[in-house]
Coordinates of C-alpha atoms in Angstrom, one line a residue:
Chain A
M1 CA 8.5 172.0 120.2
G2 CA 8.4 170.3 116.8
E3 CA 9.7 173.6 115.4
W4 CA 13.0 173.0 117.1
S5 CA 13.4 169.6 115.6
F6 CA 15.3 171.0 112.7
L7 CA 18.1 172.1 114.9
G8 CA 17.5 169.2 117.4
D9 CA 18.2 166.6 114.7
F10 CA 21.5 168.2 113.7
L11 CA 22.6 168.6 117.3
E12 CA 21.9 164.9 118.1
K13 CA 24.6 164.0 115.6
V14 CA 27.0 166.5 117.3
H15 CA 26.1 164.8 120.7
K16 CA 27.7 161.6 119.6
H17 CA 31.1 163.1 118.8
S18 CA 31.6 165.5 121.7
T19 CA 33.5 165.1 124.9
V20 CA 31.7 164.5 128.2
V21 CA 31.5 168.2 129.0
G22 CA 30.3 168.8 125.5
K23 CA 27.5 166.4 126.0
V24 CA 26.5 168.0 129.2
W25 CA 26.5 171.4 127.4
L26 CA 24.2 170.0 124.7
T27 CA 21.8 168.5 127.3
V28 CA 21.7 171.9 129.1
L29 CA 21.0 173.5 125.7
F30 CA 18.2 171.1 124.9
I31 CA 16.4 171.0 128.2
F32 CA 17.0 174.3 129.9
R33 CA 17.0 176.6 126.9
M34 CA 15.1 175.1 123.9
L35 CA 12.4 173.3 126.0
V36 CA 11.9 176.2 128.4
L37 CA 11.8 178.7 125.6
G38 CA 9.4 176.7 123.5
T39 CA 7.0 175.8 126.3
A40 CA 7.1 178.4 129.0
A41 CA 8.7 181.6 127.9
E42 CA 6.6 181.8 124.6
S43 CA 3.3 181.7 126.4
S44 CA 4.5 184.3 129.0
W45 CA 5.5 186.7 126.3
G46 CA 2.5 185.9 124.1
D47 CA 0.5 189.0 125.0
E48 CA 3.4 191.3 125.3
Q49 CA 2.1 193.9 122.8
S50 CA -1.6 193.4 123.2
D51 CA -1.4 194.0 127.0
F52 CA 1.2 196.8 126.7
M53 CA -1.0 199.7 128.0
C54 CA -0.2 203.3 127.6
D55 CA -2.0 206.1 129.5
T56 CA -3.1 207.9 126.4
Q57 CA -5.9 208.0 123.8
Q58 CA -3.6 209.1 121.0
P59 CA -3.8 206.5 118.2
G60 CA -0.4 205.1 117.4
C61 CA 1.2 206.2 120.6
E62 CA 1.1 202.7 122.1
N63 CA 2.7 201.1 119.0
V64 CA 5.6 203.5 118.9
C65 CA 6.2 203.3 122.6
Y66 CA 6.2 199.5 122.5
D67 CA 8.6 199.6 119.6
K68 CA 10.9 202.0 121.6
A69 CA 10.7 199.9 124.8
F70 CA 11.3 196.5 123.1
P71 CA 13.3 196.9 119.8
I72 CA 13.5 193.1 119.8
S73 CA 11.5 190.9 122.0
H74 CA 13.3 188.8 124.7
V75 CA 12.0 185.6 123.1
R76 CA 13.3 186.3 119.7
F77 CA 16.6 187.4 121.2
W78 CA 16.9 184.1 122.9
V79 CA 16.0 182.2 119.7
L80 CA 18.8 184.0 117.9
Q81 CA 21.1 183.3 120.8
I82 CA 20.5 179.6 120.8
I83 CA 20.9 179.4 117.0
F84 CA 24.2 181.4 117.0
V85 CA 25.6 179.5 119.9
S86 CA 24.8 176.1 118.3
T87 CA 26.2 177.1 114.9
P88 CA 29.9 176.4 115.7
S89 CA 29.0 172.8 116.8
L90 CA 27.5 172.3 113.3
V91 CA 30.8 173.4 111.7
Y92 CA 32.6 170.9 113.9
M93 CA 30.1 168.2 112.9
G94 CA 30.7 169.0 109.2
H95 CA 34.4 168.5 109.7
A96 CA 33.8 165.2 111.6
M97 CA 31.5 163.9 108.8
H98 CA 34.2 164.9 106.3
T99 CA 36.7 162.9 108.4
V100 CA 34.4 159.9 108.3
R101 CA 34.1 160.1 104.5
M102 CA 37.9 160.4 104.1
E103 CA 38.2 157.3 106.3
E104 CA 35.8 155.4 104.2
K105 CA 37.7 156.3 101.1
R106 CA 40.9 155.2 102.8
K107 CA 39.4 151.8 103.6
M108 CA 38.3 151.4 100.1
K109 CA 41.8 152.2 98.8
E110 CA 43.2 149.7 101.3
A111 CA 40.9 147.0 100.1
E112 CA 42.0 147.8 96.5
I113 CA 45.6 147.6 97.4
E114 CA 45.0 144.3 99.2
A115 CA 43.2 142.9 96.2
R116 CA 46.0 144.1 93.9
E117 CA 48.7 142.6 96.1
K118 CA 47.0 139.3 96.4
K119 CA 47.2 139.1 92.6
N120 CA 50.8 140.1 92.4
G121 CA 52.1 138.0 95.4
G122 CA 52.0 138.7 99.1
D123 CA 55.6 139.5 100.0
T124 CA 55.4 143.2 100.2
Y125 CA 51.8 143.1 101.5
Y126 CA 52.3 143.7 105.2
Q127 CA 55.0 146.3 104.6
Q128 CA 52.8 148.3 102.3
K129 CA 49.8 148.0 104.5
C130 CA 51.7 149.1 107.5
S131 CA 53.2 152.1 105.9
V132 CA 49.9 153.2 104.4
A133 CA 48.0 152.5 107.6
E134 CA 50.5 154.2 109.7
K135 CA 50.5 157.3 107.6
E136 CA 46.7 157.4 107.2
T137 CA 45.9 156.7 110.8
K138 CA 48.2 159.4 111.9
L139 CA 46.5 161.9 109.6
S140 CA 42.9 160.8 110.2
G141 CA 41.2 161.0 113.5
W142 CA 39.7 157.6 113.2
D143 CA 40.0 154.8 115.7
E144 CA 39.8 151.3 114.3
A145 CA 39.1 149.7 117.6
G146 CA 36.2 151.6 118.9
G147 CA 34.8 152.9 115.6
Q148 CA 34.8 156.4 117.1
I149 CA 36.4 159.6 116.2
I150 CA 39.5 160.6 118.1
L151 CA 39.9 164.3 118.7
R152 CA 43.3 164.8 117.2
G153 CA 45.1 167.1 114.8
S154 CA 42.9 169.3 112.6
L155 CA 39.7 167.8 114.0
L156 CA 40.8 168.8 117.5
N157 CA 41.6 172.3 116.3
T158 CA 38.2 172.6 114.8
Y159 CA 36.6 171.4 118.0
V160 CA 38.6 173.9 120.1
Y161 CA 37.8 176.8 117.7
S162 CA 34.2 175.9 117.7
I163 CA 34.2 176.1 121.5
L164 CA 36.0 179.4 121.4
I165 CA 33.5 180.9 119.0
R166 CA 30.7 179.5 121.0
T167 CA 32.1 181.1 124.1
A168 CA 32.5 184.4 122.3
M169 CA 28.9 184.3 121.1
E170 CA 27.6 183.6 124.6
V171 CA 29.4 186.5 126.0
A172 CA 28.3 188.7 123.1
F173 CA 24.6 187.8 123.7
I174 CA 24.8 188.2 127.4
V175 CA 26.4 191.6 127.1
G176 CA 23.9 192.5 124.3
Q177 CA 21.0 191.6 126.5
Y178 CA 22.4 193.7 129.3
I179 CA 22.9 196.7 127.0
L180 CA 19.4 196.4 125.5
Y181 CA 17.3 195.8 128.6
G182 CA 19.6 195.8 131.7
I183 CA 18.8 192.9 133.9
F184 CA 15.3 193.4 135.2
L185 CA 12.2 194.7 133.5
E186 CA 10.4 197.7 135.1
T187 CA 6.7 197.7 135.4
L188 CA 6.5 201.3 134.3
Y189 CA 8.0 202.7 131.1
I190 CA 7.9 206.4 130.4
C191 CA 7.8 207.1 126.7
Q192 CA 8.2 210.3 124.7
R193 CA 8.0 209.8 121.0
A194 CA 5.9 211.2 118.2
P195 CA 2.9 211.0 117.9
C196 CA 2.6 210.9 121.7
P197 CA 1.8 214.5 122.7
H198 CA 3.8 214.4 125.9
P199 CA 5.7 211.9 128.1
V200 CA 3.3 209.0 128.6
N201 CA 3.2 206.3 131.2
C202 CA 3.2 202.8 129.7
Y203 CA 2.7 199.6 131.6
V204 CA 4.5 196.4 130.7
S205 CA 2.4 193.2 130.9
R206 CA 3.4 190.5 133.4
P207 CA 6.7 192.1 134.5
T208 CA 7.4 189.7 137.5
E209 CA 6.9 186.5 135.5
K210 CA 9.1 187.9 132.7
N211 CA 11.8 188.8 135.2
V212 CA 11.8 185.3 136.6
F213 CA 12.4 183.9 133.1
I214 CA 14.9 186.6 132.2
V215 CA 16.9 185.7 135.3
F216 CA 16.5 182.0 134.6
M217 CA 17.7 182.3 131.0
L218 CA 20.6 184.5 132.1
A219 CA 21.7 181.9 134.7
V220 CA 21.5 179.1 132.1
A221 CA 23.6 181.2 129.7
V222 CA 26.2 181.8 132.4
L223 CA 26.1 178.0 133.1
S224 CA 26.7 177.2 129.5
L225 CA 29.5 179.7 129.4
F226 CA 31.1 178.1 132.4
L227 CA 30.7 174.6 130.8
S228 CA 32.4 175.9 127.6
L229 CA 35.3 177.3 129.6
A230 CA 35.5 174.1 131.6
E231 CA 35.7 172.1 128.4
L232 CA 38.5 174.4 127.1
Y233 CA 40.4 174.0 130.3
H234 CA 39.9 170.2 130.2
L235 CA 41.3 170.1 126.6
G236 CA 44.2 172.4 127.3
W237 CA 45.1 170.6 130.5
K238 CA 45.2 167.2 128.8
K239 CA 47.4 168.7 126.0
A240 CA 49.8 170.1 128.6
K241 CA 49.9 166.8 130.5
E242 CA 50.6 164.9 127.3
R243 CA 53.4 167.3 126.4
C244 CA 55.0 166.9 129.9
S245 CA 54.8 163.1 129.9
R246 CA 56.3 163.0 126.4
S247 CA 59.2 165.1 127.5
Y248 CA 59.9 162.8 130.4
K249 CA 59.9 159.7 128.2
A250 CA 63.6 159.5 127.5
S251 CA 64.0 156.0 126.2
P252 CA 62.2 154.7 123.1
S253 CA 59.4 152.3 123.6
T254 CA 61.0 148.8 124.1
A255 CA 57.9 146.8 125.0
P256 CA 57.0 144.7 122.0
G257 CA 53.5 144.8 120.6
R258 CA 52.3 141.6 122.3
L259 CA 53.1 142.6 125.8
E260 CA 51.6 146.0 125.3
S261 CA 48.5 144.6 123.8
A262 CA 47.7 142.3 126.6
P263 CA 47.1 144.9 129.3
Q264 CA 45.2 146.8 126.7
A265 CA 43.1 143.8 126.0
E266 CA 42.4 143.5 129.7
R267 CA 41.6 147.1 129.9
A268 CA 39.3 146.8 126.9
Q269 CA 37.4 144.1 128.7
M270 CA 36.9 146.3 131.7
Y271 CA 34.5 148.8 130.2
T272 CA 31.6 148.6 127.8
P273 CA 32.5 149.9 124.3
P274 CA 30.7 152.9 123.0
P275 CA 28.1 152.5 120.2
D276 CA 29.3 152.0 116.7
F277 CA 30.0 155.2 114.8
N278 CA 28.5 153.9 111.6
Q279 CA 25.1 154.4 113.2
C280 CA 25.3 158.0 112.2
L281 CA 25.6 157.1 108.5
S282 CA 22.7 154.8 108.3
S283 CA 19.5 156.8 108.6
P284 CA 18.0 157.5 105.1
N285 CA 16.2 160.7 105.7
G286 CA 18.7 162.1 108.2
K287 CA 16.3 161.9 111.2
F288 CA 17.6 160.7 114.5
I289 CA 16.4 160.1 117.9
S290 CA 14.3 162.9 119.2
P291 CA 16.2 165.4 121.3
F292 CA 14.3 164.3 124.4
S293 CA 14.9 160.6 124.4
N294 CA 18.1 160.8 126.4
K295 CA 18.3 157.1 127.2
M296 CA 21.0 156.4 124.7
A297 CA 22.8 159.6 125.7
S298 CA 22.8 158.6 129.3
Q299 CA 24.0 155.1 128.4
Q300 CA 26.8 156.7 126.4
N301 CA 27.5 159.0 129.3
T302 CA 27.8 156.1 131.7
A303 CA 30.2 154.4 129.4
N304 CA 32.2 157.5 129.0
F305 CA 32.4 158.1 132.8
A306 CA 33.6 154.5 133.2
T307 CA 36.2 154.8 130.6
E308 CA 37.4 158.1 131.9
R309 CA 37.9 156.6 135.3
V310 CA 40.0 153.8 133.8
H311 CA 42.0 156.2 131.7
G312 CA 42.7 158.4 134.7
Q313 CA 45.0 155.5 135.9
E314 CA 46.7 154.8 132.6
D315 CA 47.3 158.4 131.5
A316 CA 50.6 158.4 133.2
A317 CA 51.8 156.1 130.5
G318 CA 51.3 159.0 128.1
E319 CA 50.8 156.8 125.1
G320 CA 48.1 156.9 122.5
P321 CA 46.1 160.0 121.5
F322 CA 45.7 162.5 124.2
I323 CA 42.0 163.1 123.9
K324 CA 39.5 160.6 122.9
S325 CA 35.9 161.5 122.4
S326 CA 34.9 158.0 123.4
Y327 CA 38.0 157.4 125.4
V328 CA 38.9 154.2 123.7
E329 CA 42.6 153.9 123.5
S330 CA 43.9 152.7 120.2
P331 CA 46.9 150.3 120.1
E332 CA 50.2 151.6 118.8
V333 CA 50.3 151.3 115.0
A334 CA 53.8 149.9 115.3
S335 CA 52.4 147.0 117.3
E336 CA 49.9 146.4 114.6
C337 CA 52.7 145.9 112.1
A338 CA 54.9 143.9 114.4
A339 CA 52.2 141.4 115.4
P340 CA 49.5 141.4 112.8
V341 CA 47.6 138.3 114.0
F342 CA 46.9 139.3 117.6
P343 CA 45.5 142.8 117.1
E344 CA 43.0 141.6 114.5
N345 CA 41.6 139.0 116.9
Y346 CA 41.5 141.7 119.5
F347 CA 39.5 144.0 117.2
N348 CA 37.1 141.2 116.4
E349 CA 36.5 140.4 120.0
K350 CA 35.7 144.0 120.8
R351 CA 33.2 144.2 117.9
R352 CA 31.3 141.3 119.3
F353 CA 30.5 143.2 122.5
S354 CA 27.1 144.7 122.6
K355 CA 26.3 148.1 124.1
A356 CA 24.7 146.7 127.2
S357 CA 27.2 143.9 127.8
R358 CA 28.8 143.9 131.2
A359 CA 32.5 143.6 131.1
S360 CA 33.9 140.3 132.4
S361 CA 37.2 140.0 134.0
K362 CA 37.3 136.2 133.6
A363 CA 40.6 135.0 132.2
R364 CA 40.1 133.7 128.6
S365 CA 42.0 131.0 126.8
D366 CA 43.7 133.4 124.4
D367 CA 44.7 136.0 127.0
L368 CA 48.4 136.5 127.2
S369 CA 50.1 136.1 130.5
V370 CA 52.3 139.0 131.3
Chain B
M1 CA 2.9 175.6 108.1
D2 CA 4.3 172.1 108.0
W3 CA 7.9 172.2 106.8
G4 CA 8.5 168.6 107.9
T5 CA 7.5 167.3 104.5
L6 CA 10.0 169.5 102.7
Q7 CA 12.6 168.3 105.1
A8 CA 11.8 164.7 104.4
I9 CA 12.0 165.3 100.6
L10 CA 15.2 167.4 100.7
G11 CA 16.9 165.0 103.1
G12 CA 16.9 162.5 100.3
V13 CA 18.5 165.0 97.9
N14 CA 21.2 165.6 100.5
K15 CA 22.8 162.3 99.8
H16 CA 23.6 163.2 96.2
S17 CA 24.8 166.7 96.7
T18 CA 28.3 168.0 96.8
S19 CA 29.7 169.2 100.2
I20 CA 28.7 172.8 99.4
G21 CA 25.2 171.6 98.6
K22 CA 25.0 170.0 102.0
I23 CA 26.1 173.2 103.7
W24 CA 23.5 175.1 101.7
L25 CA 20.8 172.7 102.8
T26 CA 21.8 173.0 106.5
V27 CA 21.8 176.8 106.2
L28 CA 18.4 176.7 104.6
F29 CA 16.8 174.6 107.3
I30 CA 18.4 176.2 110.3
F31 CA 18.8 179.8 109.4
R32 CA 15.8 180.3 107.2
I33 CA 13.0 177.8 107.8
M34 CA 13.6 177.5 111.5
I35 CA 13.9 181.2 112.1
L36 CA 10.7 181.7 110.0
V37 CA 8.7 179.2 112.0
V38 CA 10.1 179.9 115.5
A39 CA 10.6 183.6 115.4
A40 CA 9.4 185.5 112.4
E41 CA 5.8 184.2 112.4
R42 CA 5.4 185.5 116.0
V43 CA 6.7 188.9 115.1
W44 CA 4.3 189.3 112.2
G45 CA 1.5 187.5 114.0
D46 CA -0.4 190.6 115.1
E47 CA 0.6 192.8 112.1
Q48 CA -3.0 193.7 111.1
Q49 CA -4.5 193.8 114.6
D50 CA -1.9 196.2 115.8
F51 CA -1.9 198.3 112.7
V52 CA -3.4 201.5 114.1
C53 CA -4.6 204.5 112.1
N54 CA -5.3 207.9 113.5
T55 CA -9.0 207.9 112.4
L56 CA -12.3 206.8 113.5
Q57 CA -13.5 206.2 109.9
P58 CA -14.6 202.5 109.6
G59 CA -12.8 200.6 106.9
C60 CA -10.0 203.1 106.6
R61 CA -7.6 201.0 108.6
N62 CA -8.3 197.9 106.5
V63 CA -7.8 199.7 103.3
C64 CA -4.6 201.3 104.4
Y65 CA -3.2 198.0 105.7
D66 CA -4.0 196.4 102.4
H67 CA -2.5 199.2 100.5
F68 CA 0.9 199.1 102.3
F69 CA 1.1 195.3 102.8
P70 CA -0.2 193.7 99.6
I71 CA 1.5 190.4 100.6
S72 CA 2.9 189.9 104.1
H73 CA 6.6 189.3 104.5
I74 CA 6.0 185.9 106.1
R75 CA 4.0 184.7 103.1
L76 CA 6.7 186.0 100.7
W77 CA 9.4 184.2 102.6
A78 CA 7.4 181.0 102.6
L79 CA 7.0 181.3 98.8
Q80 CA 10.7 182.1 98.4
L81 CA 11.7 179.0 100.4
I82 CA 9.4 176.8 98.4
F83 CA 10.6 178.1 95.0
V84 CA 14.3 177.9 96.1
S85 CA 13.9 174.3 97.3
T86 CA 12.0 173.1 94.2
P87 CA 14.9 172.8 91.8
A88 CA 16.4 170.2 94.2
L89 CA 13.3 168.1 93.5
L90 CA 14.3 168.0 89.9
V91 CA 17.6 166.4 90.9
A92 CA 15.8 163.9 93.2
M93 CA 13.5 162.9 90.3
H94 CA 16.5 162.5 87.9
V95 CA 18.3 160.3 90.5
A96 CA 15.2 158.2 91.0
Y97 CA 14.8 157.8 87.2
T98 CA 18.5 156.8 86.8
R99 CA 18.2 154.2 89.5
H100 CA 15.0 152.8 88.0
E101 CA 16.7 152.6 84.6
K102 CA 19.7 150.8 86.2
K103 CA 17.4 148.3 87.9
R104 CA 15.6 147.7 84.7
R105 CA 18.8 147.1 82.8
F106 CA 20.1 144.8 85.5
R107 CA 16.9 142.7 85.3
N108 CA 17.2 142.5 81.6
G109 CA 20.6 140.8 82.1
E110 CA 23.0 143.6 81.3
K111 CA 26.2 143.9 83.4
I112 CA 25.8 146.7 85.8
D113 CA 28.0 148.0 88.6
I114 CA 26.2 146.2 91.4
E115 CA 28.2 148.0 94.1
E116 CA 27.1 151.4 92.9
L117 CA 23.5 150.3 92.7
K118 CA 23.7 148.8 96.2
N119 CA 25.4 151.7 97.8
E120 CA 22.9 154.1 96.3
K121 CA 25.7 156.5 95.7
I122 CA 25.2 158.1 92.3
H123 CA 28.0 160.3 91.0
I124 CA 27.3 163.6 89.5
R125 CA 28.2 162.8 85.9
G126 CA 26.7 163.2 82.4
P127 CA 23.0 164.1 82.2
L128 CA 22.8 164.3 86.0
W129 CA 25.5 166.9 86.0
W130 CA 23.4 169.0 83.7
T131 CA 20.3 168.6 85.8
Y132 CA 22.2 169.4 89.0
T133 CA 23.9 172.5 87.5
S134 CA 20.7 173.8 86.0
S135 CA 19.0 173.3 89.4
I136 CA 21.6 175.4 91.1
F137 CA 21.3 178.1 88.3
F138 CA 17.5 178.3 88.9
R139 CA 18.0 178.5 92.6
I140 CA 20.2 181.5 92.1
I141 CA 17.7 183.1 89.8
F142 CA 14.8 182.6 92.2
E143 CA 16.8 184.0 95.1
A144 CA 17.6 187.1 93.1
I145 CA 14.1 187.5 91.9
F146 CA 12.6 187.4 95.4
M147 CA 15.2 189.7 96.9
Y148 CA 14.3 192.2 94.2
V149 CA 10.6 191.7 94.8
F150 CA 11.1 192.5 98.5
Y151 CA 13.0 195.6 97.6
Y152 CA 10.4 196.8 95.1
M153 CA 7.3 196.1 97.1
Y154 CA 8.4 197.6 100.3
D155 CA 10.7 200.4 99.1
G156 CA 13.8 199.0 100.6
Y157 CA 14.4 196.7 103.5
Q158 CA 13.4 198.9 106.3
M159 CA 10.0 198.8 107.9
P160 CA 8.7 202.3 108.4
R161 CA 7.2 203.2 111.7
L162 CA 4.7 205.7 110.2
V163 CA 2.9 205.5 106.9
K164 CA 0.6 208.1 105.5
C165 CA -2.4 206.8 103.8
N166 CA -4.8 208.5 101.4
A167 CA -6.9 205.6 100.1
W168 CA -10.7 205.8 100.0
P169 CA -12.7 205.7 102.4
C170 CA -10.1 207.6 104.5
P171 CA -11.4 211.2 104.5
N172 CA -7.9 212.8 104.4
T173 CA -4.3 211.8 104.7
V174 CA -4.2 209.6 107.7
D175 CA -1.3 208.6 109.9
C176 CA -1.0 204.9 110.3
F177 CA 1.4 203.2 112.7
V178 CA 3.0 199.8 112.0
S179 CA 3.4 197.4 114.8
R180 CA 6.9 196.4 115.9
P181 CA 8.8 198.1 113.1
T182 CA 12.3 197.7 114.6
E183 CA 11.9 194.0 115.3
K184 CA 10.5 193.5 111.8
T185 CA 13.4 195.4 110.3
T186 CA 15.9 193.3 112.2
F187 CA 14.4 190.1 110.9
T188 CA 14.1 191.4 107.4
I189 CA 17.7 192.2 107.3
F190 CA 18.6 188.9 108.9
M191 CA 16.6 186.9 106.3
L192 CA 18.2 189.1 103.6
A193 CA 21.7 188.4 104.8
V194 CA 21.0 184.6 104.9
S195 CA 19.5 184.8 101.4
G196 CA 22.8 186.4 100.3
I197 CA 24.8 183.7 102.0
C198 CA 22.8 181.0 100.3
M199 CA 23.3 182.8 96.9
M200 CA 27.0 182.9 97.5
L201 CA 27.0 179.2 98.4
N202 CA 25.1 178.4 95.2
L203 CA 27.5 180.5 93.1
A204 CA 30.5 178.7 94.7
E205 CA 28.9 175.3 94.0
L206 CA 28.3 176.3 90.4
C207 CA 31.9 177.4 90.0
Y208 CA 33.1 174.2 91.7
L209 CA 31.1 172.0 89.3
V210 CA 32.2 173.9 86.2
I211 CA 35.8 173.9 87.2
K212 CA 35.7 170.2 88.0
I213 CA 34.2 169.3 84.7
C214 CA 36.7 171.5 82.8
M215 CA 39.6 169.8 84.6
K216 CA 38.2 166.4 83.8
E217 CA 37.9 167.3 80.1
S218 CA 41.5 168.7 80.0
R219 CA 42.8 165.5 81.7
K220 CA 41.0 163.4 79.0
T221 CA 42.4 165.4 76.1
T222 CA 46.1 165.4 77.5

């Protein structure tokens, strides 16, 4: 299974920046496809040619009949399927990494502006910072609060296209498998090809065991297809909901930054924040957790499920970005400008939370009463 | 074959590459090395055992196999991957040397950009630009050479099903049958396509670097 670690390492990175359904899809890919292929299916197909017997003494007849019966072995076909189905996620990850880099550059620029302004005198500081921050945050898909990527704008488009291409690949490979082999393998294959002197009976090795694995891999492919479609539906539905709630919001937002931030602060305290995004930038040789230590993944999933439940209640408000990969709602940028002091404290408090900290609903001294 | 060592070494180079360089590295690892290890080695695994000749003459099969497959596809691809990855090591060595020099100058008391040293982010400028560009150039050359060697050695990229062999000690022209020719052709064409893609990426990176340096020069003069 070490052979799959090349792909496994890349996909671990993708795992961090996917939606919940995306994470489930990746787990299905790792466990039910890669692991099963590497351990069980390989050994089942191991002797496929050596035990392919033809009822003839003619030298070369077995070779050509095997070649005609299996133009490409099932195992190799599934390897190609897994690789092609994973490739769109890698493209999305490339875009996400690019977003991170842009965000880092933006932070550096902001720091430079800050330093320059401090030299010149601080009157125009907040105005400039607000306008720059507002523009850049809207363009980038970066959430200051949670340190996670928000699926928005071009990044969301990339994500949706990657799922669409993934779906198309799955369908193509499932159809391809059906065209090449049908669904089940027959025990007997009748072959007529030079140099075989006449139609010859050839017998496939372990047909029943192979059929079990073929059906299993087909079922997992259909499940993956279903998960991809569910993810598309989930994204599309959220977008439609967002559009509807935006169209109903007739009056502009009157709530000042402070009042809005307080319930958000409470909400922030109700769930464990996801792990810091900067983890993905730290490793020197690019290696990450092995694909099969899913403890962090399950912790992340628990956090995500918790946040999703919370956000199911507050989605009616229709504010903030419509899809969040880590489901941390970012405060309105306007509020950041209007009340600069409070949000910064809010961010600092959030960053002190550890992954495993249990949320406390105790009232704190600096909570605002609403 | 243990490709993990190569991955460890090239992973370090990844930090100092352009975006196209990073894409190239990903394509190399996933579409070439992984396919080679996971799929292609199995396909070619029984290539000599199941190379069957229509003769009872002992030794004829061995000689015919050796005549038609002087070096197996798998070994050629392994060599190709090693040669194509090697220029990146030049870049890694240059970066290590540059960093060593900076540390030495810093210790001697000269003013150095500490931030850059700390961040380990070295920009592709000056002599490093020349090293990097020549490494890409050599990569392209090696890819082209190996693609040609494949074409020359095996008369094209298709694996024949039947080969006629006349080498001694075969008594006459003997029919020999290659094992899994269709599957081998599929993977040969796949690896060829990915080599082509890698070559395109390298050419794009080369153009990008040259254009960038030209624009910088023109900005300096204006």
